[in-house]
mmCIF file of C-alpha atoms in Angstrom:
data_model
loop_
_atom_site.group_PDB
_atom_site.id
_atom_site.type_symbol
_atom_site.label_atom_id
_atom_site.label_comp_id
_atom_site.label_asym_id
_atom_site.label_seq_id
_atom_site.Cartn_x
_atom_site.Cartn_y
_atom_site.Cartn_z
ATOM 1 C CA UNK M 19 -16.833 -75.517 3.088
ATOM 2 C CA UNK M 20 -16.465 -72.006 3.245
ATOM 3 C CA UNK M 21 -19.982 -70.261 3.890
ATOM 4 C CA UNK M 22 -21.657 -66.809 2.412
ATOM 5 C CA UNK M 23 -20.149 -64.695 5.320
ATOM 6 C CA UNK M 24 -16.503 -66.132 5.430
ATOM 7 C CA UNK M 25 -15.029 -63.418 3.286
ATOM 8 C CA UNK M 26 -11.594 -61.738 3.971
ATOM 9 C CA UNK M 27 -10.002 -58.707 2.333
ATOM 10 C CA UNK M 28 -6.759 -58.109 2.194
ATOM 11 C CA UNK M 29 -5.136 -54.975 0.721
ATOM 12 C CA UNK M 30 -1.410 -55.491 -0.481
ATOM 13 C CA UNK M 31 0.021 -51.764 -0.713
ATOM 14 C CA UNK M 32 3.242 -51.287 -2.808
ATOM 15 C CA UNK M 33 2.833 -53.572 -5.073
ATOM 16 C CA UNK M 34 2.076 -53.337 -8.947
ATOM 17 C CA UNK M 35 0.196 -55.769 -11.169
ATOM 18 C CA UNK M 36 2.708 -57.044 -14.085
ATOM 19 C CA UNK M 37 1.076 -60.249 -15.288
ATOM 20 C CA UNK M 38 -2.598 -61.972 -15.782
ATOM 21 C CA UNK M 39 -2.028 -65.693 -15.517
ATOM 22 C CA UNK M 40 -4.409 -68.020 -17.306
ATOM 23 C CA UNK M 41 -4.958 -71.824 -17.479
ATOM 24 C CA UNK M 42 -5.004 -74.160 -20.424
ATOM 25 C CA UNK M 43 -8.601 -73.076 -21.357
ATOM 26 C CA UNK M 44 -7.631 -69.445 -21.111
ATOM 27 C CA UNK M 45 -9.334 -68.802 -17.918
ATOM 28 C CA UNK M 46 -7.787 -66.326 -15.182
ATOM 29 C CA UNK M 47 -5.763 -68.282 -12.792
ATOM 30 C CA UNK M 48 -3.446 -65.785 -10.805
ATOM 31 C CA UNK M 49 -2.142 -62.565 -11.030
ATOM 32 C CA UNK M 50 1.999 -61.527 -10.614
ATOM 33 C CA UNK M 51 2.591 -58.785 -8.451
ATOM 34 C CA UNK M 52 5.963 -57.033 -8.289
ATOM 35 C CA UNK M 53 7.200 -55.248 -5.260
ATOM 36 C CA UNK M 54 7.657 -51.491 -4.956
ATOM 37 C CA UNK M 55 9.966 -49.496 -2.924
ATOM 38 C CA UNK M 56 9.834 -45.754 -1.564
ATOM 39 C CA UNK M 57 12.553 -43.430 -2.023
ATOM 40 C CA UNK M 58 13.355 -39.992 -1.064
ATOM 41 C CA UNK M 59 11.384 -38.563 2.207
ATOM 42 C CA UNK M 60 7.884 -38.547 2.870
ATOM 43 C CA UNK M 61 7.241 -34.994 1.513
ATOM 44 C CA UNK M 62 8.380 -35.777 -1.605
ATOM 45 C CA UNK M 63 8.683 -39.730 -2.174
ATOM 46 C CA UNK M 64 9.161 -41.382 -5.466
ATOM 47 C CA UNK M 65 8.463 -45.182 -6.365
ATOM 48 C CA UNK M 66 11.263 -47.684 -7.696
ATOM 49 C CA UNK M 67 10.477 -51.189 -8.805
ATOM 50 C CA UNK M 68 12.217 -54.012 -7.184
ATOM 51 C CA UNK M 69 12.833 -57.602 -8.813
ATOM 52 C CA UNK M 70 10.523 -59.166 -6.303
ATOM 53 C CA UNK M 71 7.683 -61.003 -7.527
ATOM 54 C CA UNK M 72 4.611 -62.976 -6.110
ATOM 55 C CA UNK M 73 1.942 -64.508 -7.867
ATOM 56 C CA UNK M 74 -1.657 -64.610 -6.194
ATOM 57 C CA UNK M 75 -3.840 -67.275 -7.329
ATOM 58 C CA UNK M 76 -7.159 -66.037 -8.332
ATOM 59 C CA UNK M 77 -10.174 -66.593 -10.801
ATOM 60 C CA UNK M 78 -11.404 -62.874 -11.286
ATOM 61 C CA UNK M 79 -9.172 -59.755 -11.943
ATOM 62 C CA UNK M 80 -10.951 -56.195 -11.490
ATOM 63 C CA UNK M 81 -9.360 -53.444 -13.612
ATOM 64 C CA UNK M 82 -9.288 -50.009 -11.712
ATOM 65 C CA UNK M 83 -9.158 -46.546 -13.341
ATOM 66 C CA UNK M 84 -5.539 -46.352 -13.236
ATOM 67 C CA UNK M 85 -3.340 -43.991 -15.089
ATOM 68 C CA UNK M 86 -0.863 -43.689 -17.982
ATOM 69 C CA UNK M 87 0.941 -40.599 -18.814
ATOM 70 C CA UNK M 88 0.871 -39.860 -22.879
ATOM 71 C CA UNK M 89 4.140 -38.502 -24.094
ATOM 72 C CA UNK M 90 3.836 -35.468 -25.878
ATOM 73 C CA UNK M 91 6.237 -34.232 -28.743
ATOM 74 C CA UNK M 92 9.161 -32.355 -27.863
ATOM 75 C CA UNK M 93 8.505 -32.855 -23.894
ATOM 76 C CA UNK M 94 11.059 -34.766 -22.276
ATOM 77 C CA UNK M 95 9.681 -37.959 -20.660
ATOM 78 C CA UNK M 96 10.933 -41.111 -18.444
ATOM 79 C CA UNK M 97 9.737 -44.171 -20.138
ATOM 80 C CA UNK M 98 10.539 -46.145 -16.614
ATOM 81 C CA UNK M 99 8.685 -43.687 -14.265
ATOM 82 C CA UNK M 100 6.126 -42.233 -17.201
ATOM 83 C CA UNK M 101 6.637 -39.303 -15.474
ATOM 84 C CA UNK M 102 8.076 -35.775 -17.060
ATOM 85 C CA UNK M 103 11.364 -34.848 -15.350
ATOM 86 C CA UNK M 104 11.336 -31.993 -13.461
ATOM 87 C CA UNK M 105 12.345 -29.685 -10.500
ATOM 88 C CA UNK M 106 10.075 -27.795 -8.599
ATOM 89 C CA UNK M 107 7.459 -28.335 -11.534
ATOM 90 C CA UNK M 108 9.937 -26.726 -13.894
ATOM 91 C CA UNK M 109 10.303 -28.925 -16.876
ATOM 92 C CA UNK M 110 14.154 -30.991 -17.303
ATOM 93 C CA UNK M 111 16.042 -31.467 -20.512
ATOM 94 C CA UNK M 112 16.478 -34.862 -18.528
ATOM 95 C CA UNK M 113 16.591 -36.345 -15.112
ATOM 96 C CA UNK M 114 19.126 -34.241 -13.445
ATOM 97 C CA UNK M 115 19.670 -32.038 -16.479
ATOM 98 C CA UNK M 116 19.119 -28.416 -16.863
ATOM 99 C CA UNK M 117 15.955 -26.594 -16.897
ATOM 100 C CA UNK M 118 13.659 -26.074 -20.179
ATOM 101 C CA UNK M 119 12.643 -22.332 -19.926
ATOM 102 C CA UNK M 120 9.046 -21.894 -20.089
ATOM 103 C CA UNK M 121 7.992 -25.225 -19.719
ATOM 104 C CA UNK M 122 6.074 -26.784 -16.570
ATOM 105 C CA UNK M 123 4.374 -29.669 -15.291
ATOM 106 C CA UNK M 124 1.757 -30.883 -12.569
ATOM 107 C CA UNK M 125 -0.041 -33.615 -11.084
ATOM 108 C CA UNK M 126 0.680 -37.184 -11.731
ATOM 109 C CA UNK M 127 2.962 -36.531 -14.914
ATOM 110 C CA UNK M 128 4.807 -34.544 -12.310
ATOM 111 C CA UNK M 129 4.794 -36.895 -9.232
ATOM 112 C CA UNK M 130 3.193 -40.177 -10.288
ATOM 113 C CA UNK M 131 -0.127 -41.404 -9.432
ATOM 114 C CA UNK M 132 -0.229 -40.689 -5.624
ATOM 115 C CA UNK M 133 -2.386 -38.610 -3.549
ATOM 116 C CA UNK M 134 -5.897 -37.395 -3.412
ATOM 117 C CA UNK M 135 -7.841 -34.219 -5.046
ATOM 118 C CA UNK M 136 -6.382 -32.196 -2.413
ATOM 119 C CA UNK M 137 -2.992 -33.170 -3.360
ATOM 120 C CA UNK M 138 -3.028 -32.341 -7.040
ATOM 121 C CA UNK M 139 -4.821 -29.104 -5.943
ATOM 122 C CA UNK M 140 -1.775 -28.347 -3.819
ATOM 123 C CA UNK M 141 0.351 -29.409 -6.669
ATOM 124 C CA UNK M 142 -0.772 -27.269 -9.030
ATOM 125 C CA UNK M 143 -0.720 -24.093 -6.696
ATOM 126 C CA UNK M 144 3.177 -25.109 -6.599
ATOM 127 C CA UNK M 145 3.595 -25.189 -10.122
ATOM 128 C CA UNK M 146 1.687 -21.813 -10.372
ATOM 129 C CA UNK M 147 4.006 -20.176 -8.021
ATOM 130 C CA UNK M 148 7.255 -21.241 -10.001
ATOM 131 C CA UNK M 149 5.408 -19.907 -13.157
ATOM 132 C CA UNK M 150 4.982 -16.792 -11.071
ATOM 133 C CA UNK M 151 8.498 -16.557 -9.732
ATOM 134 C CA UNK M 152 10.323 -17.101 -12.923
ATOM 135 C CA UNK M 153 7.985 -14.434 -14.717
ATOM 136 C CA UNK M 154 9.159 -12.259 -11.727
ATOM 137 C CA UNK M 155 12.671 -13.178 -12.283
ATOM 138 C CA UNK M 156 12.515 -12.865 -16.156
ATOM 139 C CA UNK M 157 13.626 -16.355 -16.627
ATOM 140 C CA UNK M 158 10.615 -17.017 -18.923
ATOM 141 C CA UNK M 159 11.623 -17.261 -22.883
ATOM 142 C CA UNK M 160 8.354 -16.772 -24.094
ATOM 143 C CA UNK M 161 5.511 -14.136 -24.301
ATOM 144 C CA UNK M 162 2.869 -14.807 -21.911
ATOM 145 C CA UNK M 163 -0.259 -12.854 -23.107
ATOM 146 C CA UNK M 164 -3.725 -13.052 -21.689
ATOM 147 C CA UNK M 165 -5.686 -15.294 -24.186
ATOM 148 C CA UNK M 166 -8.629 -16.130 -22.114
ATOM 149 C CA UNK M 167 -11.075 -14.437 -24.090
ATOM 150 C CA UNK M 168 -9.840 -16.261 -27.391
ATOM 151 C CA UNK M 169 -10.486 -19.570 -25.462
ATOM 152 C CA UNK M 170 -13.959 -18.708 -24.739
ATOM 153 C CA UNK M 171 -14.827 -17.445 -28.385
ATOM 154 C CA UNK M 172 -13.406 -20.765 -29.315
ATOM 155 C CA UNK M 173 -15.684 -22.910 -26.959
ATOM 156 C CA UNK M 174 -18.670 -20.572 -27.879
ATOM 157 C CA UNK M 175 -18.059 -21.166 -31.497
ATOM 158 C CA UNK M 176 -17.835 -24.982 -31.267
ATOM 159 C CA UNK M 177 -21.037 -24.940 -29.142
ATOM 160 C CA UNK M 178 -19.305 -26.319 -26.304
ATOM 161 C CA UNK M 179 -20.891 -25.955 -22.701
ATOM 162 C CA UNK M 180 -18.196 -24.846 -20.229
ATOM 163 C CA UNK M 181 -18.522 -23.082 -16.554
ATOM 164 C CA UNK M 182 -16.427 -20.014 -15.832
ATOM 165 C CA UNK M 183 -14.807 -19.732 -12.588
ATOM 166 C CA UNK M 184 -17.554 -17.052 -11.185
ATOM 167 C CA UNK M 185 -19.976 -20.235 -12.207
ATOM 168 C CA UNK M 186 -17.740 -22.811 -10.716
ATOM 169 C CA UNK M 187 -17.715 -20.819 -7.423
ATOM 170 C CA UNK M 188 -21.472 -20.588 -7.488
ATOM 171 C CA UNK M 189 -21.376 -24.723 -7.975
ATOM 172 C CA UNK M 190 -19.012 -24.956 -5.287
ATOM 173 C CA UNK M 191 -21.711 -22.750 -2.814
ATOM 174 C CA UNK M 192 -24.373 -25.106 -3.884
ATOM 175 C CA UNK M 193 -22.633 -28.365 -3.134
ATOM 176 C CA UNK M 194 -21.423 -26.953 0.553
ATOM 177 C CA UNK M 195 -24.836 -25.868 1.159
ATOM 178 C CA UNK M 196 -26.616 -29.168 0.334
ATOM 179 C CA UNK M 197 -24.151 -31.121 1.981
ATOM 180 C CA UNK M 198 -24.112 -29.030 5.038
ATOM 181 C CA UNK M 199 -27.738 -30.122 5.353
ATOM 182 C CA UNK M 200 -26.959 -33.646 5.291
ATOM 183 C CA UNK M 201 -24.104 -33.485 7.842
ATOM 184 C CA UNK M 202 -21.051 -33.439 5.472
ATOM 185 C CA UNK M 203 -18.463 -31.333 3.836
ATOM 186 C CA UNK M 204 -20.384 -30.884 0.649
ATOM 187 C CA UNK M 205 -22.717 -33.033 -2.049
ATOM 188 C CA UNK M 206 -20.937 -33.235 -5.299
ATOM 189 C CA UNK M 207 -23.490 -32.591 -8.380
ATOM 190 C CA UNK M 208 -22.214 -35.448 -10.865
ATOM 191 C CA UNK M 209 -24.294 -34.875 -13.589
ATOM 192 C CA UNK M 210 -23.165 -32.238 -15.880
ATOM 193 C CA UNK M 211 -26.917 -31.503 -16.886
ATOM 194 C CA UNK M 212 -27.661 -30.914 -13.389
ATOM 195 C CA UNK M 213 -24.354 -28.479 -12.855
ATOM 196 C CA UNK M 214 -25.747 -26.191 -15.686
ATOM 197 C CA UNK M 215 -29.166 -26.337 -14.469
ATOM 198 C CA UNK M 216 -27.939 -25.047 -10.923
ATOM 199 C CA UNK M 217 -26.345 -21.998 -12.664
ATOM 200 C CA UNK M 218 -29.497 -21.045 -14.106
#
């Protein structure tokens, strides 16, 4: 009989859940997983599902945050990958199709659910670089204006608390200082009220 310390953990990377099995009473009895394969190189990989399935017996399923990109009206969308077709962050009419001028994508909508926070930061920087290149080369078919003031006015009118870039820089410094005292890169402020208190 297994004892209280007889616990093992097995991580199955590269598998996606496709179905939760239940018994005659409606209780969880297992979960079906589908194997994925990695396509492309390590710098820009993509994931594709295979036909290989396995069923893992279990009596409990715990869901994680997960993700699901929401399809936007007028924006191309790949139903099978749940991503927006793109090349160097520039949105395409369809995979391998022409670029839609002035339309860009970043984050999981561009590359799928992989990476960490630093990956998304780098991804956003690359998207911004593509925008700047298109502005410089006259490829933008839209008029780009500084509307940041308008956004601030709307937020103030609606009574929404927001953080400016200068205020974020202050919070960033505070988190790093507190983290350094605890022997780590930063100590994240997780409570919104605490963030605004730190700015006073």
